[in-house]
């Protein structure tokens, strides 16, 4: 019987073990999509307890605890940190087959050198040992210890980026930390907080936004500001693809209605979103940015808990809409307005991955490798089965060696172990192909593929700033 989470965890063949230990394991990390607050990194304050860095904003863990019957008071409520930790420890033994079981123990091993499994019988000792160590660790220490070369945070167009400027002057992590443009609130015309957000954008831009043209001008100026601050990546939570084609006239009408405090009909809102997305894509293309489209989340499906806790707290699900036709139309409109920017497509429903991969394959730029392609296996799919399906899809209908690999998509500074998890799964898949006679034992070619997929392809997105 193999030792739990041993040196060769998930590595089933000699080839896989060689590729991982000699190549993948020593590569730095490029984490180009995460939700770690940049202020937390910049202020660089020690943590008060393991819960602050481990459970404080991790809706993956929260969701599992709820399913296991843990009361909300012990998840996001007023219980003490120790009580919340003990509730997580009690949940752990039930999570057989869940990636959280592996991630939790990888984090205990890599950051705290704790080999014991977390369960009620060991919880008190692990709680004490983690807390003994965590008080001397700061966010930038964890980034340095993880061998991270680059991090992109998630930043609203109205953000001042002040904490990014602090980091440029005072950064001991060894990583380049860049903003990523996330204009979701500009597109969410129907949202309750659209008008308050618009006031924030006006303050950042320094002028009134009273029509669609001035909104475009404000966003263009903020794009230039983000670019000057090192941003090279845009990210859209495009939960649904606009069903209406872009129309400048209809976008103006929709914005005017909403600016006056009235709701815009759904068809006008859709035209507004499509028009604004085409406008933004043209700007990304001109500036040499990469555009990410995250499609297919069904958000806030529990209205009561949304009212209590707000978004991104573990009450989202996978949507099952058809996206190929409206997405093709949107991307075609973008490409007609300007050369399509470097594009990464994500779907939260992996039934869409073959459609997305083949769509991306038809939208390449002459002489450019993987100008459009699939992004990493995302959210509910960043586990072994999901990653393997994702990688096989890419191998079957795309060029796997041009894949951009893995991101944490996380709010926790301990989540960099997910890159190790991905690398083990990736090397194992390659090793199986080799040892099954499906690919030759060409060490140089295999090592090149591992380096590209696990690090180099992602870093190439930022070649002019790092």
Tab-separated table of C-alpha atoms in Angstrom:
chain	number	residue	atom	x	y	z
A	1	UNK	CA	0.000	0.000	0.000
A	2	UNK	CA	1.335	3.438	-0.928
A	3	UNK	CA	1.945	5.997	1.785
A	4	UNK	CA	-0.712	8.720	1.913
A	5	UNK	CA	0.427	11.810	-0.002
A	6	UNK	CA	3.924	10.404	-0.348
A	7	UNK	CA	6.697	11.564	-2.643
A	8	UNK	CA	5.082	9.867	-5.644
A	9	UNK	CA	1.498	10.920	-4.928
A	10	UNK	CA	-0.548	10.650	-8.175
A	11	UNK	CA	2.558	9.554	-10.141
A	12	UNK	CA	1.840	6.068	-11.449
A	13	UNK	CA	4.821	5.416	-13.731
A	14	UNK	CA	8.576	5.873	-13.763
A	15	UNK	CA	8.244	8.378	-16.603
A	16	UNK	CA	5.726	10.450	-14.641
A	17	UNK	CA	7.952	10.443	-11.586
A	18	UNK	CA	10.978	11.553	-13.581
A	19	UNK	CA	9.094	14.351	-15.348
A	20	UNK	CA	7.623	15.646	-12.125
A	21	UNK	CA	10.600	15.449	-9.777
A	22	UNK	CA	13.281	16.522	-12.250
A	23	UNK	CA	11.373	19.174	-14.211
A	24	UNK	CA	7.912	20.198	-13.021
A	25	UNK	CA	8.557	20.327	-9.268
A	26	UNK	CA	11.349	22.886	-9.519
A	27	UNK	CA	9.617	25.294	-11.900
A	28	UNK	CA	8.438	28.649	-10.539
A	29	UNK	CA	4.724	29.477	-10.479
A	30	UNK	CA	2.875	31.966	-12.661
A	31	UNK	CA	-0.501	32.512	-11.004
A	32	UNK	CA	-2.198	34.752	-13.533
A	33	UNK	CA	-5.718	34.530	-12.105
A	34	UNK	CA	-6.484	34.741	-8.391
A	35	UNK	CA	-8.617	36.709	-5.953
A	36	UNK	CA	-6.069	37.410	-3.211
A	37	UNK	CA	-6.627	41.008	-2.013
A	38	UNK	CA	-3.652	43.077	-3.106
A	39	UNK	CA	-3.957	45.131	0.089
A	40	UNK	CA	-3.283	41.987	2.120
A	41	UNK	CA	-0.097	41.333	0.173
A	42	UNK	CA	1.063	44.951	0.336
A	43	UNK	CA	0.413	45.452	4.046
A	44	UNK	CA	2.245	42.176	4.668
A	45	UNK	CA	1.001	41.689	8.205
A	46	UNK	CA	1.501	38.415	10.087
A	47	UNK	CA	-1.588	36.270	10.466
A	48	UNK	CA	-3.304	35.982	13.815
A	49	UNK	CA	-4.328	32.333	13.353
A	50	UNK	CA	-4.365	29.566	10.771
A	51	UNK	CA	-8.088	30.201	10.215
A	52	UNK	CA	-7.373	33.711	8.934
A	53	UNK	CA	-5.337	32.395	6.011
A	54	UNK	CA	-7.009	28.982	5.633
A	55	UNK	CA	-10.767	29.321	6.185
A	56	UNK	CA	-11.376	33.058	6.270
A	57	UNK	CA	-12.439	33.457	2.628
A	58	UNK	CA	-12.425	29.937	1.205
A	59	UNK	CA	-15.900	29.217	-0.124
A	60	UNK	CA	-14.739	25.795	-1.338
A	61	UNK	CA	-14.285	24.729	2.289
A	62	UNK	CA	-17.420	26.561	3.411
A	63	UNK	CA	-19.525	24.699	0.852
A	64	UNK	CA	-18.179	21.306	1.947
A	65	UNK	CA	-18.818	22.106	5.605
A	66	UNK	CA	-22.421	23.078	4.868
A	67	UNK	CA	-23.018	19.864	2.939
A	68	UNK	CA	-21.562	17.948	5.892
A	69	UNK	CA	-24.109	19.592	8.200
A	70	UNK	CA	-21.863	22.086	9.996
A	71	UNK	CA	-23.906	25.022	11.378
A	72	UNK	CA	-23.254	28.369	9.678
A	73	UNK	CA	-22.123	29.847	12.995
A	74	UNK	CA	-19.061	27.574	12.736
A	75	UNK	CA	-18.397	28.536	9.115
A	76	UNK	CA	-18.950	32.273	8.579
A	77	UNK	CA	-20.671	33.136	11.851
A	78	UNK	CA	-19.553	34.403	15.223
A	79	UNK	CA	-17.783	31.284	16.504
A	80	UNK	CA	-14.144	31.614	17.519
A	81	UNK	CA	-11.333	30.761	15.128
A	82	UNK	CA	-10.560	27.655	17.158
A	83	UNK	CA	-14.165	26.460	16.977
A	84	UNK	CA	-14.196	26.982	13.197
A	85	UNK	CA	-10.932	25.076	12.830
A	86	UNK	CA	-12.298	22.176	14.869
A	87	UNK	CA	-15.428	22.115	12.685
A	88	UNK	CA	-13.222	21.857	9.594
A	89	UNK	CA	-11.186	19.086	11.237
A	90	UNK	CA	-14.387	17.180	11.962
A	91	UNK	CA	-15.438	17.521	8.310
A	92	UNK	CA	-12.127	16.344	6.887
A	93	UNK	CA	-12.415	12.530	7.317
A	94	UNK	CA	-15.679	12.579	5.343
A	95	UNK	CA	-14.073	14.112	2.256
A	96	UNK	CA	-12.681	10.975	0.658
A	97	UNK	CA	-12.261	11.594	-3.074
A	98	UNK	CA	-12.718	15.352	-2.701
A	99	UNK	CA	-9.772	17.529	-3.804
A	100	UNK	CA	-10.125	19.510	-0.567
A	101	UNK	CA	-8.768	16.490	1.273
A	102	UNK	CA	-5.618	16.503	-0.834
A	103	UNK	CA	-5.241	20.293	-0.890
A	104	UNK	CA	-5.615	20.573	2.884
A	105	UNK	CA	-2.926	18.012	3.550
A	106	UNK	CA	-0.597	19.365	0.879
A	107	UNK	CA	-0.871	22.740	2.608
A	108	UNK	CA	-0.168	21.207	6.014
A	109	UNK	CA	2.885	19.408	4.645
A	110	UNK	CA	4.373	22.119	2.449
A	111	UNK	CA	3.869	25.135	4.703
A	112	UNK	CA	3.890	23.652	8.218
A	113	UNK	CA	5.789	20.342	7.781
A	114	UNK	CA	2.875	18.473	9.366
A	115	UNK	CA	2.598	14.898	8.069
A	116	UNK	CA	-0.289	13.859	10.331
A	117	UNK	CA	-3.771	13.815	8.821
A	118	UNK	CA	-6.279	16.342	10.099
A	119	UNK	CA	-9.132	14.706	12.019
A	120	UNK	CA	-10.829	15.309	15.381
A	121	UNK	CA	-8.192	13.273	17.254
A	122	UNK	CA	-5.281	15.348	15.857
A	123	UNK	CA	-7.019	18.701	15.554
A	124	UNK	CA	-5.817	20.261	18.809
A	125	UNK	CA	-2.147	19.483	18.154
A	126	UNK	CA	-2.347	20.677	14.541
A	127	UNK	CA	-4.173	23.834	15.604
A	128	UNK	CA	-1.447	24.656	18.110
A	129	UNK	CA	1.437	23.863	15.757
A	130	UNK	CA	-0.001	25.836	12.835
A	131	UNK	CA	-0.616	28.822	15.059
A	132	UNK	CA	2.876	28.585	16.528
A	133	UNK	CA	4.282	28.939	13.022
A	134	UNK	CA	1.747	31.240	11.368
A	135	UNK	CA	2.375	34.227	13.645
A	136	UNK	CA	5.872	34.592	12.183
A	137	UNK	CA	4.699	34.297	8.566
A	138	UNK	CA	3.526	37.164	6.403
A	139	UNK	CA	1.766	37.109	3.030
A	140	UNK	CA	4.954	37.884	1.120
A	141	UNK	CA	6.772	35.097	2.987
A	142	UNK	CA	4.194	32.589	1.756
A	143	UNK	CA	4.546	33.815	-1.827
A	144	UNK	CA	8.341	33.546	-1.615
A	145	UNK	CA	8.206	30.113	-0.020
A	146	UNK	CA	5.935	28.944	-2.854
A	147	UNK	CA	8.461	29.920	-5.559
A	148	UNK	CA	5.964	32.250	-7.221
A	149	UNK	CA	7.321	34.352	-10.066
A	150	UNK	CA	4.174	36.317	-10.963
A	151	UNK	CA	0.728	36.975	-9.475
A	152	UNK	CA	-2.212	38.808	-11.026
A	153	UNK	CA	-4.795	40.149	-8.613
A	154	UNK	CA	-8.376	41.059	-9.599
A	155	UNK	CA	-9.048	44.793	-9.842
A	156	UNK	CA	-12.067	46.935	-10.681
A	157	UNK	CA	-11.702	49.769	-13.247
A	158	UNK	CA	-12.509	52.291	-10.485
A	159	UNK	CA	-9.699	51.021	-8.234
A	160	UNK	CA	-6.876	53.427	-7.504
A	161	UNK	CA	-4.243	50.637	-7.648
A	162	UNK	CA	-2.598	52.339	-4.660
A	163	UNK	CA	-1.595	49.017	-3.114
A	164	UNK	CA	0.068	47.951	-6.349
A	165	UNK	CA	2.129	51.135	-6.195
A	166	UNK	CA	3.059	50.303	-2.596
A	167	UNK	CA	4.186	46.858	-3.726
A	168	UNK	CA	6.391	48.249	-6.465
A	169	UNK	CA	8.303	50.103	-3.739
A	170	UNK	CA	8.134	47.505	-0.956
A	171	UNK	CA	7.927	43.928	-2.157
A	172	UNK	CA	9.988	41.219	-0.477
A	173	UNK	CA	8.155	38.277	-2.076
A	174	UNK	CA	10.394	37.904	-5.112
A	175	UNK	CA	7.281	37.839	-7.326
A	176	UNK	CA	6.038	40.391	-9.801
A	177	UNK	CA	2.532	41.346	-8.665
A	178	UNK	CA	0.351	42.927	-11.322
A	179	UNK	CA	-3.244	44.119	-11.532
A	180	UNK	CA	-5.769	42.364	-13.771
A	181	UNK	CA	-8.667	44.365	-15.207
A	182	UNK	CA	-12.090	43.030	-14.097
A	183	UNK	CA	-14.859	45.274	-15.523
A	184	UNK	CA	-17.826	43.102	-14.524
A	185	UNK	CA	-19.599	45.971	-12.800
A	186	UNK	CA	-19.453	48.086	-15.943
A	187	UNK	CA	-21.319	45.327	-17.767
A	188	UNK	CA	-23.870	44.594	-15.008
A	189	UNK	CA	-26.292	47.296	-16.064
A	190	UNK	CA	-29.189	45.682	-14.172
A	191	UNK	CA	-27.340	45.321	-10.853
A	192	UNK	CA	-28.631	47.210	-7.830
A	193	UNK	CA	-25.225	48.759	-7.234
A	194	UNK	CA	-24.603	49.870	-10.838
A	195	UNK	CA	-25.294	53.560	-10.200
A	196	UNK	CA	-23.220	53.743	-6.972
A	197	UNK	CA	-20.397	52.020	-8.842
A	198	UNK	CA	-20.753	54.498	-11.694
A	199	UNK	CA	-20.199	57.298	-9.173
A	200	UNK	CA	-16.949	55.607	-8.127
A	201	UNK	CA	-15.863	55.397	-11.761
A	202	UNK	CA	-16.666	59.091	-12.229
A	203	UNK	CA	-14.453	59.934	-9.254
A	204	UNK	CA	-11.615	57.811	-10.634
A	205	UNK	CA	-11.941	59.261	-14.141
A	206	UNK	CA	-12.412	62.842	-12.954
A	207	UNK	CA	-15.447	63.712	-15.044
A	208	UNK	CA	-19.204	63.079	-15.227
A	209	UNK	CA	-20.436	59.968	-16.995
A	210	UNK	CA	-23.829	60.964	-18.315
A	211	UNK	CA	-24.083	58.934	-21.523
A	212	UNK	CA	-22.689	55.808	-23.156
A	213	UNK	CA	-19.959	57.754	-24.967
A	214	UNK	CA	-18.616	59.211	-21.714
A	215	UNK	CA	-18.699	55.742	-20.146
A	216	UNK	CA	-16.533	54.473	-23.003
A	217	UNK	CA	-14.188	57.425	-22.581
A	218	UNK	CA	-13.877	56.779	-18.832
A	219	UNK	CA	-13.131	53.103	-19.373
A	220	UNK	CA	-10.566	53.935	-22.056
A	221	UNK	CA	-8.767	56.287	-19.679
A	222	UNK	CA	-8.810	53.704	-16.901
A	223	UNK	CA	-7.501	51.063	-19.313
A	224	UNK	CA	-4.553	53.351	-20.083
A	225	UNK	CA	-3.970	53.844	-16.340
A	226	UNK	CA	-4.023	50.080	-15.714
A	227	UNK	CA	-1.642	49.528	-18.632
A	228	UNK	CA	0.817	52.055	-17.179
A	229	UNK	CA	0.653	50.077	-13.924
A	230	UNK	CA	1.658	46.811	-15.589
A	231	UNK	CA	-1.747	45.288	-16.345
A	232	UNK	CA	-1.742	42.987	-19.371
A	233	UNK	CA	-4.752	40.804	-18.610
A	234	UNK	CA	-8.511	41.378	-18.687
A	235	UNK	CA	-10.924	39.027	-16.973
A	236	UNK	CA	-14.680	38.829	-17.483
A	237	UNK	CA	-17.137	36.824	-15.401
A	238	UNK	CA	-19.374	36.412	-18.411
A	239	UNK	CA	-21.965	34.219	-16.722
A	240	UNK	CA	-24.233	34.370	-19.766
A	241	UNK	CA	-23.161	35.225	-23.309
A	242	UNK	CA	-25.163	38.174	-24.693
A	243	UNK	CA	-27.990	36.892	-26.875
A	244	UNK	CA	-28.320	40.194	-28.749
A	245	UNK	CA	-25.804	41.491	-31.290
A	246	UNK	CA	-23.901	44.695	-30.535
A	247	UNK	CA	-25.698	47.921	-31.373
A	248	UNK	CA	-24.351	51.346	-30.488
A	249	UNK	CA	-27.831	52.882	-30.675
A	250	UNK	CA	-29.405	50.274	-28.397
A	251	UNK	CA	-26.482	50.460	-25.973
A	252	UNK	CA	-26.954	54.221	-25.716
A	253	UNK	CA	-30.670	53.741	-25.076
A	254	UNK	CA	-30.068	51.111	-22.399
A	255	UNK	CA	-27.487	53.245	-20.599
A	256	UNK	CA	-29.715	56.346	-20.726
A	257	UNK	CA	-32.588	54.443	-19.114
A	258	UNK	CA	-30.396	53.059	-16.351
A	259	UNK	CA	-28.637	56.393	-15.776
A	260	UNK	CA	-32.060	57.942	-15.228
A	261	UNK	CA	-32.860	55.291	-12.617
A	262	UNK	CA	-35.141	53.136	-14.756
A	263	UNK	CA	-34.562	49.476	-15.609
A	264	UNK	CA	-33.506	48.667	-19.145
A	265	UNK	CA	-35.381	45.821	-20.881
A	266	UNK	CA	-33.449	42.575	-21.161
A	267	UNK	CA	-32.899	42.875	-24.923
A	268	UNK	CA	-31.461	46.374	-24.537
A	269	UNK	CA	-29.240	45.268	-21.648
A	270	UNK	CA	-27.938	42.403	-23.782
A	271	UNK	CA	-27.146	44.769	-26.649
A	272	UNK	CA	-25.399	47.078	-24.174
A	273	UNK	CA	-23.223	44.221	-22.890
A	274	UNK	CA	-22.345	43.029	-26.380
A	275	UNK	CA	-21.464	46.540	-27.541
A	276	UNK	CA	-19.310	47.239	-24.499
A	277	UNK	CA	-17.522	43.893	-24.817
A	278	UNK	CA	-16.651	44.616	-28.458
A	279	UNK	CA	-15.397	48.076	-27.456
A	280	UNK	CA	-13.234	46.579	-24.701
A	281	UNK	CA	-11.886	43.785	-26.924
A	282	UNK	CA	-10.712	46.363	-29.451
A	283	UNK	CA	-8.822	48.144	-26.668
A	284	UNK	CA	-7.268	44.884	-25.433
A	285	UNK	CA	-6.135	44.084	-28.962
A	286	UNK	CA	-4.576	47.510	-29.428
A	287	UNK	CA	-2.712	47.291	-26.084
A	288	UNK	CA	-1.549	43.700	-26.520
A	289	UNK	CA	-3.560	42.333	-23.583
A	290	UNK	CA	-5.003	38.868	-23.077
A	291	UNK	CA	-8.795	38.604	-22.669
A	292	UNK	CA	-10.256	35.929	-20.398
A	293	UNK	CA	-13.950	35.013	-20.658
A	294	UNK	CA	-15.239	32.959	-17.708
A	295	UNK	CA	-18.609	31.637	-18.825
A	296	UNK	CA	-21.354	29.564	-17.233
A	297	UNK	CA	-21.647	30.285	-13.521
A	298	UNK	CA	-25.146	30.176	-12.051
A	299	UNK	CA	-24.643	32.614	-9.212
A	300	UNK	CA	-26.335	33.230	-5.879
A	301	UNK	CA	-28.863	30.411	-6.176
A	302	UNK	CA	-29.768	30.719	-2.480
A	303	UNK	CA	-31.401	34.170	-2.186
A	304	UNK	CA	-31.640	34.075	1.603
A	305	UNK	CA	-27.953	33.364	2.091
A	306	UNK	CA	-27.049	35.881	-0.611
A	307	UNK	CA	-28.887	38.552	1.364
A	308	UNK	CA	-27.066	37.463	4.529
A	309	UNK	CA	-23.508	36.882	3.248
A	310	UNK	CA	-23.328	38.434	-0.212
A	311	UNK	CA	-21.672	36.980	-3.336
A	312	UNK	CA	-18.783	34.506	-3.569
A	313	UNK	CA	-19.670	32.684	-0.371
A	314	UNK	CA	-20.342	29.193	-1.721
A	315	UNK	CA	-23.868	29.460	-3.112
A	316	UNK	CA	-23.136	29.236	-6.831
A	317	UNK	CA	-23.654	26.356	-9.251
A	318	UNK	CA	-22.960	25.253	-12.831
A	319	UNK	CA	-25.173	26.634	-15.594
A	320	UNK	CA	-26.215	24.446	-18.540
A	321	UNK	CA	-27.092	26.969	-21.224
A	322	UNK	CA	-25.973	26.570	-24.843
A	323	UNK	CA	-23.129	28.977	-25.496
A	324	UNK	CA	-21.451	28.049	-28.794
A	325	UNK	CA	-23.625	30.097	-31.177
A	326	UNK	CA	-23.857	33.357	-29.180
A	327	UNK	CA	-20.171	33.141	-28.241
A	328	UNK	CA	-19.143	32.590	-31.865
A	329	UNK	CA	-21.204	35.614	-32.868
A	330	UNK	CA	-19.660	37.762	-30.124
A	331	UNK	CA	-16.088	36.736	-30.980
A	332	UNK	CA	-16.753	37.314	-34.682
A	333	UNK	CA	-18.026	40.828	-33.921
A	334	UNK	CA	-14.898	41.453	-31.856
A	335	UNK	CA	-12.669	40.229	-34.679
A	336	UNK	CA	-14.522	42.436	-37.185
A	337	UNK	CA	-13.915	45.548	-35.058
A	338	UNK	CA	-10.181	44.834	-34.591
A	339	UNK	CA	-7.879	41.820	-34.588
A	340	UNK	CA	-9.168	39.526	-31.852
A	341	UNK	CA	-7.019	39.930	-28.730
A	342	UNK	CA	-5.202	36.949	-27.254
A	343	UNK	CA	-8.181	35.062	-25.788
A	344	UNK	CA	-8.657	32.394	-23.125
A	345	UNK	CA	-12.082	30.751	-22.944
A	346	UNK	CA	-13.374	29.103	-19.767
A	347	UNK	CA	-16.647	27.303	-19.173
A	348	UNK	CA	-17.872	26.229	-15.767
A	349	UNK	CA	-19.733	23.412	-17.498
A	350	UNK	CA	-17.183	21.028	-18.994
A	351	UNK	CA	-19.724	19.817	-21.548
A	352	UNK	CA	-18.697	22.997	-23.398
A	353	UNK	CA	-14.968	22.317	-23.562
A	354	UNK	CA	-14.957	20.526	-26.914
A	355	UNK	CA	-17.057	23.335	-28.399
A	356	UNK	CA	-14.796	26.022	-26.910
A	357	UNK	CA	-11.577	24.278	-27.943
A	358	UNK	CA	-12.718	23.853	-31.536
A	359	UNK	CA	-14.076	27.410	-31.663
A	360	UNK	CA	-10.739	28.723	-30.390
A	361	UNK	CA	-8.916	26.590	-32.937
A	362	UNK	CA	-10.760	28.383	-35.737
A	363	UNK	CA	-9.813	31.861	-34.429
A	364	UNK	CA	-6.020	31.779	-34.615
A	365	UNK	CA	-3.780	34.630	-35.732
A	366	UNK	CA	-1.364	33.874	-38.558
A	367	UNK	CA	1.989	32.718	-37.213
A	368	UNK	CA	1.031	33.078	-33.534
A	369	UNK	CA	0.890	29.991	-31.279
A	370	UNK	CA	-2.445	29.457	-29.478
A	371	UNK	CA	-3.718	32.989	-30.022
A	372	UNK	CA	-7.080	31.677	-28.775
A	373	UNK	CA	-7.500	28.649	-26.556
A	374	UNK	CA	-8.983	27.076	-23.464
A	375	UNK	CA	-8.086	28.482	-20.086
A	376	UNK	CA	-7.362	26.154	-17.140
A	377	UNK	CA	-9.891	23.722	-15.685
A	378	UNK	CA	-11.860	26.060	-13.487
A	379	UNK	CA	-13.625	26.164	-10.112
A	380	UNK	CA	-15.659	22.951	-9.825
A	381	UNK	CA	-13.267	21.242	-12.274
A	382	UNK	CA	-9.833	21.931	-10.761
A	383	UNK	CA	-9.680	18.367	-9.410
A	384	UNK	CA	-8.128	15.211	-10.820
A	385	UNK	CA	-11.012	14.014	-13.011
A	386	UNK	CA	-11.761	17.532	-14.250
A	387	UNK	CA	-8.146	18.301	-15.083
A	388	UNK	CA	-7.604	15.001	-16.867
A	389	UNK	CA	-10.745	15.481	-18.991
A	390	UNK	CA	-9.622	19.032	-19.737
A	391	UNK	CA	-6.121	17.942	-20.770
A	392	UNK	CA	-7.446	15.100	-22.934
A	393	UNK	CA	-9.821	17.508	-24.689
A	394	UNK	CA	-6.924	19.814	-25.494
A	395	UNK	CA	-4.782	16.913	-26.701
A	396	UNK	CA	-7.594	15.570	-28.881
A	397	UNK	CA	-8.604	18.741	-30.728
A	398	UNK	CA	-5.918	21.351	-29.982
A	399	UNK	CA	-2.158	21.478	-29.260
A	400	UNK	CA	-1.599	20.494	-25.653
A	401	UNK	CA	1.938	21.868	-25.497
A	402	UNK	CA	0.558	25.420	-25.971
A	403	UNK	CA	-1.808	25.207	-22.974
A	404	UNK	CA	-1.373	27.860	-20.238
A	405	UNK	CA	-1.564	25.353	-17.378
A	406	UNK	CA	-2.959	26.187	-13.975
A	407	UNK	CA	-4.138	29.085	-11.820
A	408	UNK	CA	-5.289	28.999	-8.215
A	409	UNK	CA	-8.466	31.107	-8.771
A	410	UNK	CA	-8.279	31.413	-4.991
A	411	UNK	CA	-8.487	33.872	-2.125
A	412	UNK	CA	-5.975	31.954	0.017
A	413	UNK	CA	-2.213	32.397	0.020
A	414	UNK	CA	-1.819	28.711	0.843
A	415	UNK	CA	-3.436	27.645	-2.431
A	416	UNK	CA	-0.228	27.574	-4.449
A	417	UNK	CA	-0.061	23.854	-3.697
A	418	UNK	CA	-2.775	23.518	-6.350
A	419	UNK	CA	-0.046	24.119	-8.918
A	420	UNK	CA	1.815	21.102	-7.544
A	421	UNK	CA	-1.418	19.105	-7.688
A	422	UNK	CA	-1.920	20.067	-11.347
A	423	UNK	CA	1.702	19.314	-12.236
A	424	UNK	CA	1.497	15.848	-10.745
A	425	UNK	CA	-1.696	15.122	-12.695
A	426	UNK	CA	-0.202	16.502	-15.902
A	427	UNK	CA	3.066	14.559	-15.585
A	428	UNK	CA	1.123	11.408	-14.760
A	429	UNK	CA	-0.947	11.752	-17.932
A	430	UNK	CA	2.180	12.247	-20.039
A	431	UNK	CA	3.869	9.310	-18.306
A	432	UNK	CA	0.950	7.000	-19.021
A	433	UNK	CA	0.956	7.948	-22.706
A	434	UNK	CA	4.675	7.212	-22.931
A	435	UNK	CA	4.568	3.910	-21.091
A	436	UNK	CA	1.503	2.796	-23.067
A	437	UNK	CA	3.483	3.317	-26.278
A	438	UNK	CA	1.378	6.304	-27.359
A	439	UNK	CA	4.321	8.742	-27.360
A	440	UNK	CA	8.056	7.988	-27.584
A	441	UNK	CA	10.453	8.306	-24.657
A	442	UNK	CA	11.816	11.563	-26.051
A	443	UNK	CA	13.103	13.154	-22.858
A	444	UNK	CA	13.957	16.503	-24.424
A	445	UNK	CA	10.536	16.876	-26.039
A	446	UNK	CA	8.712	15.799	-22.869
A	447	UNK	CA	10.688	18.161	-20.642
A	448	UNK	CA	9.998	21.019	-23.065
A	449	UNK	CA	6.256	20.297	-22.942
A	450	UNK	CA	6.302	20.208	-19.133
A	451	UNK	CA	8.172	23.510	-18.879
A	452	UNK	CA	5.870	25.209	-21.381
A	453	UNK	CA	2.589	24.043	-19.896
A	454	UNK	CA	3.542	24.379	-16.230
A	455	UNK	CA	5.221	27.786	-16.461
A	456	UNK	CA	6.527	29.257	-19.698
A	457	UNK	CA	3.289	29.616	-21.690
A	458	UNK	CA	1.624	31.555	-18.876
A	459	UNK	CA	4.651	33.788	-18.348
A	460	UNK	CA	4.705	34.579	-22.072
A	461	UNK	CA	1.453	36.522	-21.582
A	462	UNK	CA	3.555	39.110	-19.737
A	463	UNK	CA	6.709	39.070	-21.828
A	464	UNK	CA	6.892	42.865	-22.158
A	465	UNK	CA	6.594	43.582	-18.414
A	466	UNK	CA	8.714	40.840	-16.783
